[in-house]
Amino acid sequence: MAEIEREAMEYDVVIVGAGPAGLSAAIRLKQLDADLNVVVLEKGSEVGAHILSGAVLDPCGLDALIPDWKEKGAPLTVPVKEDNFYMLGEAGQIRIPNFPMPPLMNNHGNYIVSMGNVCRWMAEQAEELGVEIFPGMACSELVYGDNGEVKGVVAGVFGLEQDGSYGPNTEPGMELHGKYVFLSEGVRGSLAKEVIAKYDLQAGKEPQKFGVGMKEIWEVDPAKHKEGTVTHTMGWPLGSNAGGGSFIYHLDNNQVYVGFVVHLNYKNPHLFPYMEFQRFKHHPVVADLLKGGKRVAYGARAITEGGYQSMPKMVAPGVALLGCSVGMVNVPRIKGNHNAMLSGKAAAEAAHDAIKAERSGDELSDYEVEVRTGPIGSDLKKVRNVKPIWSKWGLTASLMLGGLDMWTNTFGFSLFGTVNHGKNDADSTGKAADYQPIDYPKPDGVLSFDRLTNVSFAATNHEESQPCHLRLADPNIPVNVNLPQFDEPAQRYCPAGVYEVVEKDGKPDFVVNFQNCVHCKTCDIKDPSQNITWVTPQGGDGPNYPNM
Ligand SMILES: Cc1cc2nc3c(=O)[nH]c(=O)nc-3n(C[C@H](O)[C@H](O)[C@H](O)COP(=O)(O)OP(=O)(O)OC[C@H]3O[C@@H](n4cnc5c(N)ncnc54)[C@H](O)[C@@H]3O)c2cc1C
């Protein structure tokens, strides 16, 4: 194929992804120097279209970035008023009182928000400062300089032929070059994955760990709505099959976020995370709330869970990884947005200093030092053992020992040192023959829904004429390896029903319905053969979340 000719545009800093990390970086750069040229590229059709969080927001990140956010009309209008924590059994529940919880678990001072709307508002603040923001522009490739440094990205490739080649209607996109490139793609970023591999950034660190989070927005009976109430549950229905739990957040306008997270290191390949979520809504504590209401939106996204010991080196020549492209979620708090914002601010400050000193294309080591030793590191270090204790010894141990460890860490020490995570999530998957299939009740269409019906509430869309953005390194592995050994778990771990095994000419056939994809990246993480690579489809494709 002939060399592709692309126009190039020069910036000081190129930022991939308009989530809380990327937008904070853009805002901070312009606050520090209004003359810096800063561009943010976002694959969603608009800022916020691909944002999915719980979300209870700890405002410490926003306080540091835009101290007068209240006066500026930030959409943080629902303060947390009540915090509940339940351990569920199949038909009942035990309320765990708040007093034994370490102070960091307290949600007082936090806000129930739509992070999509917070990002939309942050984008307005950034644009007022002069940041250029281009939604609908997926960054599909990195551009390397002569010395092997990252010098930019390719964005805006549209209309590829179905086999991925260039045809008469292909727009080749453009190169955006920067003195520094920030990858703030969120969890399992596709370009971040390339950078981590190319520069061996995970070396000497624990493997990154993940969960899959699924979320519905419900409009409930006003009589049952309690604005500002936060509820978390553990236990049923997952039991000892997997780590995870639920969140139920009452925002305003009689809306409630109902979500469920399943840790992706589960062993039983028959486990069906989506159906666990649907089953969970039939627990009396949840069903009573939802009866008479209606589900108005659905979405899913992976969540980073490796924490402090899994953060890769986050800088390489010309490039820095931000937010959940590094993995900055505080797992017991289920919160990462505040750290994403703080990381954006720290990366911007390091890049600003470097550019002022006429540097470019090198490593922003000051950024990494700030993340590890500043407020982000301190937030994550205190809780570093909760997830590995849970994975190794189960939920009860995690509540007792993990709770104790969070308490002692509050006073600056741990009895456990740093517990390792062990295997990555793909390698944790056991053989189908060694585990019992799980019988899931059929969704009733009132409280629980089948996957495809729910996916229609994510308003996801991918041009059918486009190449499949879920690439199989070896197309035979699903049927020849994954099916006999693992009962092809892609049929179940994908929360959008992208993967199916059907019968064709009397033989099993693996089908990839990429049009359904909600960009959660679970397949890229959990496939036991590590045969699936999620690459970005063309800009504007994917979910269109409202106020997720
Ligand atoms: C179910 C769930 C519940 C959660 N609950 C909470 C909570 O209550 N509180 C909390 O603080 N945190 C919560 N989190 C964690 C929080 O969502 C993350 O920590 C946060 O989103 C990280 O921000 P980010 O900016 O790094 O990435 P993201 O918010 O994921 O933003 C990344 C952006 O980059 C874009 N992008 C990605 N790749 C490309 C590309 N190649 N080209 C162009 N654009 C690209 C994406 O479309 C997206 O808009 C939750 C997460 C999940 C999944």
PDB file of C-alpha atoms in Angstrom, residues 266-393:
ATOM      1  CA  TYR A 266     -13.077 -14.965  38.904  1.00  0.00           C
ATOM      2  CA  LYS A 267     -12.143 -18.571  38.229  1.00  0.00           C
ATOM      3  CA  ASN A 268     -15.427 -20.207  37.194  1.00  0.00           C
ATOM      4  CA  PRO A 269     -15.708 -19.552  33.440  1.00  0.00           C
ATOM      5  CA  HIS A 270     -19.451 -20.290  33.620  1.00  0.00           C
ATOM      6  CA  LEU A 271     -19.982 -17.126  35.673  1.00  0.00           C
ATOM      7  CA  PHE A 272     -22.110 -14.569  33.852  1.00  0.00           C
ATOM      8  CA  PRO A 273     -21.435 -11.100  35.333  1.00  0.00           C
ATOM      9  CA  TYR A 274     -24.356  -9.462  33.532  1.00  0.00           C
ATOM     10  CA  MET A 275     -26.814 -12.065  34.861  1.00  0.00           C
ATOM     11  CA  GLU A 276     -25.403 -11.660  38.374  1.00  0.00           C
ATOM     12  CA  PHE A 277     -26.324  -7.983  38.091  1.00  0.00           C
ATOM     13  CA  GLN A 278     -29.814  -8.779  36.867  1.00  0.00           C
ATOM     14  CA  ARG A 279     -30.336 -11.350  39.617  1.00  0.00           C
ATOM     15  CA  PHE A 280     -29.124  -8.876  42.239  1.00  0.00           C
ATOM     16  CA  LYS A 281     -32.036  -6.526  41.453  1.00  0.00           C
ATOM     17  CA  HIS A 282     -34.451  -9.191  42.666  1.00  0.00           C
ATOM     18  CA  HIS A 283     -33.106  -9.026  46.211  1.00  0.00           C
ATOM     19  CA  PRO A 284     -35.925  -7.607  48.385  1.00  0.00           C
ATOM     20  CA  VAL A 285     -33.813  -4.601  49.409  1.00  0.00           C
ATOM     21  CA  VAL A 286     -33.396  -3.575  45.759  1.00  0.00           C
ATOM     22  CA  ALA A 287     -36.642  -4.896  44.311  1.00  0.00           C
ATOM     23  CA  ASP A 288     -38.704  -2.870  46.801  1.00  0.00           C
ATOM     24  CA  LEU A 289     -36.980   0.290  45.614  1.00  0.00           C
ATOM     25  CA  LEU A 290     -37.268  -0.429  41.892  1.00  0.00           C
ATOM     26  CA  LYS A 291     -40.836  -1.789  41.745  1.00  0.00           C
ATOM     27  CA  GLY A 292     -43.059   0.735  40.013  1.00  0.00           C
ATOM     28  CA  GLY A 293     -40.040   2.488  38.477  1.00  0.00           C
ATOM     29  CA  LYS A 294     -38.433   2.193  35.053  1.00  0.00           C
ATOM     30  CA  ARG A 295     -34.922   1.694  33.750  1.00  0.00           C
ATOM     31  CA  VAL A 296     -33.989   4.564  31.458  1.00  0.00           C
ATOM     32  CA  ALA A 297     -30.347   3.872  30.588  1.00  0.00           C
ATOM     33  CA  TYR A 298     -27.766   1.082  30.685  1.00  0.00           C
ATOM     34  CA  GLY A 299     -24.008   0.964  30.239  1.00  0.00           C
ATOM     35  CA  ALA A 300     -20.874  -0.898  31.235  1.00  0.00           C
ATOM     36  CA  ARG A 301     -17.193  -0.214  31.653  1.00  0.00           C
ATOM     37  CA  ALA A 302     -14.223  -2.003  33.128  1.00  0.00           C
ATOM     38  CA  ILE A 303     -12.704  -0.513  36.263  1.00  0.00           C
ATOM     39  CA  THR A 304      -9.060  -0.671  37.348  1.00  0.00           C
ATOM     40  CA  GLU A 305      -8.532  -2.456  40.651  1.00  0.00           C
ATOM     41  CA  GLY A 306      -4.797  -3.164  40.916  1.00  0.00           C
ATOM     42  CA  GLY A 307      -4.172   0.041  42.853  1.00  0.00           C
ATOM     43  CA  TYR A 308      -0.865   1.235  44.248  1.00  0.00           C
ATOM     44  CA  GLN A 309       1.283  -1.832  43.521  1.00  0.00           C
ATOM     45  CA  SER A 310      -0.012  -2.216  39.951  1.00  0.00           C
ATOM     46  CA  MET A 311       0.563   1.295  38.671  1.00  0.00           C
ATOM     47  CA  PRO A 312       3.010   0.963  35.757  1.00  0.00           C
ATOM     48  CA  LYS A 313       5.787   3.442  35.196  1.00  0.00           C
ATOM     49  CA  MET A 314       3.700   6.286  33.831  1.00  0.00           C
ATOM     50  CA  VAL A 315       6.155   8.216  31.696  1.00  0.00           C
ATOM     51  CA  ALA A 316       8.201   7.348  28.624  1.00  0.00           C
ATOM     52  CA  PRO A 317       9.904   9.631  26.108  1.00  0.00           C
ATOM     53  CA  GLY A 318       7.355  12.210  24.962  1.00  0.00           C
ATOM     54  CA  VAL A 319       4.385  10.585  26.652  1.00  0.00           C
ATOM     55  CA  ALA A 320       2.646  10.408  30.013  1.00  0.00           C
ATOM     56  CA  LEU A 321      -0.193   8.122  31.110  1.00  0.00           C
ATOM     57  CA  LEU A 322      -2.919   9.751  33.190  1.00  0.00           C
ATOM     58  CA  GLY A 323      -5.841   8.646  35.357  1.00  0.00           C
ATOM     59  CA  CYS A 324      -7.152   5.148  34.814  1.00  0.00           C
ATOM     60  CA  SER A 325      -4.769   4.545  31.913  1.00  0.00           C
ATOM     61  CA  VAL A 326      -2.428   4.073  34.869  1.00  0.00           C
ATOM     62  CA  GLY A 327      -5.113   2.715  37.229  1.00  0.00           C
ATOM     63  CA  MET A 328      -5.879   5.089  40.075  1.00  0.00           C
ATOM     64  CA  VAL A 329      -9.086   3.693  41.546  1.00  0.00           C
ATOM     65  CA  ASN A 330      -9.256   3.416  45.324  1.00  0.00           C
ATOM     66  CA  VAL A 331     -11.026   0.035  45.335  1.00  0.00           C
ATOM     67  CA  PRO A 332     -12.804  -0.017  48.732  1.00  0.00           C
ATOM     68  CA  ARG A 333     -14.072   3.517  48.074  1.00  0.00           C
ATOM     69  CA  ILE A 334     -14.877   2.654  44.386  1.00  0.00           C
ATOM     70  CA  LYS A 335     -13.511   6.054  43.526  1.00  0.00           C
ATOM     71  CA  GLY A 336     -11.028   7.100  40.871  1.00  0.00           C
ATOM     72  CA  ASN A 337     -12.343  10.365  39.476  1.00  0.00           C
ATOM     73  CA  HIS A 338     -10.649  12.524  42.112  1.00  0.00           C
ATOM     74  CA  ASN A 339      -7.295  10.863  41.416  1.00  0.00           C
ATOM     75  CA  ALA A 340      -7.838  11.140  37.659  1.00  0.00           C
ATOM     76  CA  MET A 341      -8.280  14.904  38.119  1.00  0.00           C
ATOM     77  CA  LEU A 342      -5.252  15.189  40.403  1.00  0.00           C
ATOM     78  CA  SER A 343      -3.138  13.234  37.913  1.00  0.00           C
ATOM     79  CA  GLY A 344      -4.205  15.557  35.087  1.00  0.00           C
ATOM     80  CA  LYS A 345      -3.196  18.538  37.186  1.00  0.00           C
ATOM     81  CA  ALA A 346       0.169  16.980  38.105  1.00  0.00           C
ATOM     82  CA  ALA A 347       0.974  16.007  34.500  1.00  0.00           C
ATOM     83  CA  ALA A 348       0.101  19.512  33.310  1.00  0.00           C
ATOM     84  CA  GLU A 349       2.370  21.100  35.906  1.00  0.00           C
ATOM     85  CA  ALA A 350       5.280  18.844  34.911  1.00  0.00           C
ATOM     86  CA  ALA A 351       4.756  19.522  31.195  1.00  0.00           C
ATOM     87  CA  HIS A 352       4.442  23.254  31.780  1.00  0.00           C
ATOM     88  CA  ASP A 353       7.763  23.330  33.663  1.00  0.00           C
ATOM     89  CA  ALA A 354       9.437  21.230  30.981  1.00  0.00           C
ATOM     90  CA  ILE A 355       8.155  23.371  28.109  1.00  0.00           C
ATOM     91  CA  LYS A 356       9.219  26.518  29.960  1.00  0.00           C
ATOM     92  CA  ALA A 357      12.690  25.015  30.199  1.00  0.00           C
ATOM     93  CA  GLU A 358      12.536  24.400  26.404  1.00  0.00           C
ATOM     94  CA  ARG A 359      12.414  20.640  26.800  1.00  0.00           C
ATOM     95  CA  SER A 360      10.285  18.320  24.682  1.00  0.00           C
ATOM     96  CA  GLY A 361       9.931  14.630  23.873  1.00  0.00           C
ATOM     97  CA  ASP A 362      11.594  13.449  27.080  1.00  0.00           C
ATOM     98  CA  GLU A 363      10.273  11.805  30.248  1.00  0.00           C
ATOM     99  CA  LEU A 364       8.200  13.915  32.638  1.00  0.00           C
ATOM    100  CA  SER A 365       9.683  12.228  35.690  1.00  0.00           C
ATOM    101  CA  ASP A 366       8.415  14.958  38.045  1.00  0.00           C
ATOM    102  CA  TYR A 367       4.897  13.859  37.180  1.00  0.00           C
ATOM    103  CA  GLU A 368       5.575  10.275  38.215  1.00  0.00           C
ATOM    104  CA  VAL A 369       7.200  11.382  41.488  1.00  0.00           C
ATOM    105  CA  GLU A 370       4.193  13.580  42.293  1.00  0.00           C
ATOM    106  CA  VAL A 371       1.725  10.741  41.623  1.00  0.00           C
ATOM    107  CA  ARG A 372       3.581   8.203  43.730  1.00  0.00           C
ATOM    108  CA  THR A 373       4.475  10.459  46.646  1.00  0.00           C
ATOM    109  CA  GLY A 374       1.698  13.078  46.582  1.00  0.00           C
ATOM    110  CA  PRO A 375      -2.008  12.844  47.441  1.00  0.00           C
ATOM    111  CA  ILE A 376      -2.752  10.135  44.832  1.00  0.00           C
ATOM    112  CA  GLY A 377      -0.066   7.783  46.148  1.00  0.00           C
ATOM    113  CA  SER A 378      -1.117   8.444  49.709  1.00  0.00           C
ATOM    114  CA  ASP A 379      -4.799   7.727  48.889  1.00  0.00           C
ATOM    115  CA  LEU A 380      -3.966   4.465  47.120  1.00  0.00           C
ATOM    116  CA  LYS A 381      -1.232   3.217  49.448  1.00  0.00           C
ATOM    117  CA  LYS A 382      -3.594   3.081  52.451  1.00  0.00           C
ATOM    118  CA  VAL A 383      -5.920   0.637  50.692  1.00  0.00           C
ATOM    119  CA  ARG A 384      -3.389  -1.367  48.691  1.00  0.00           C
ATOM    120  CA  ASN A 385      -4.037  -4.665  50.478  1.00  0.00           C
ATOM    121  CA  VAL A 386      -7.843  -4.738  50.429  1.00  0.00           C
ATOM    122  CA  LYS A 387      -8.228  -6.203  46.941  1.00  0.00           C
ATOM    123  CA  PRO A 388      -5.437  -8.826  47.131  1.00  0.00           C
ATOM    124  CA  ILE A 389      -6.628  -9.956  50.591  1.00  0.00           C
ATOM    125  CA  TRP A 390     -10.133 -10.336  49.184  1.00  0.00           C
ATOM    126  CA  SER A 391      -8.890 -12.266  46.146  1.00  0.00           C
ATOM    127  CA  LYS A 392      -6.713 -14.611  48.186  1.00  0.00           C
ATOM    128  CA  TRP A 393      -8.830 -15.225  51.266  1.00  0.00           C
TER     129      TRP A 393
END
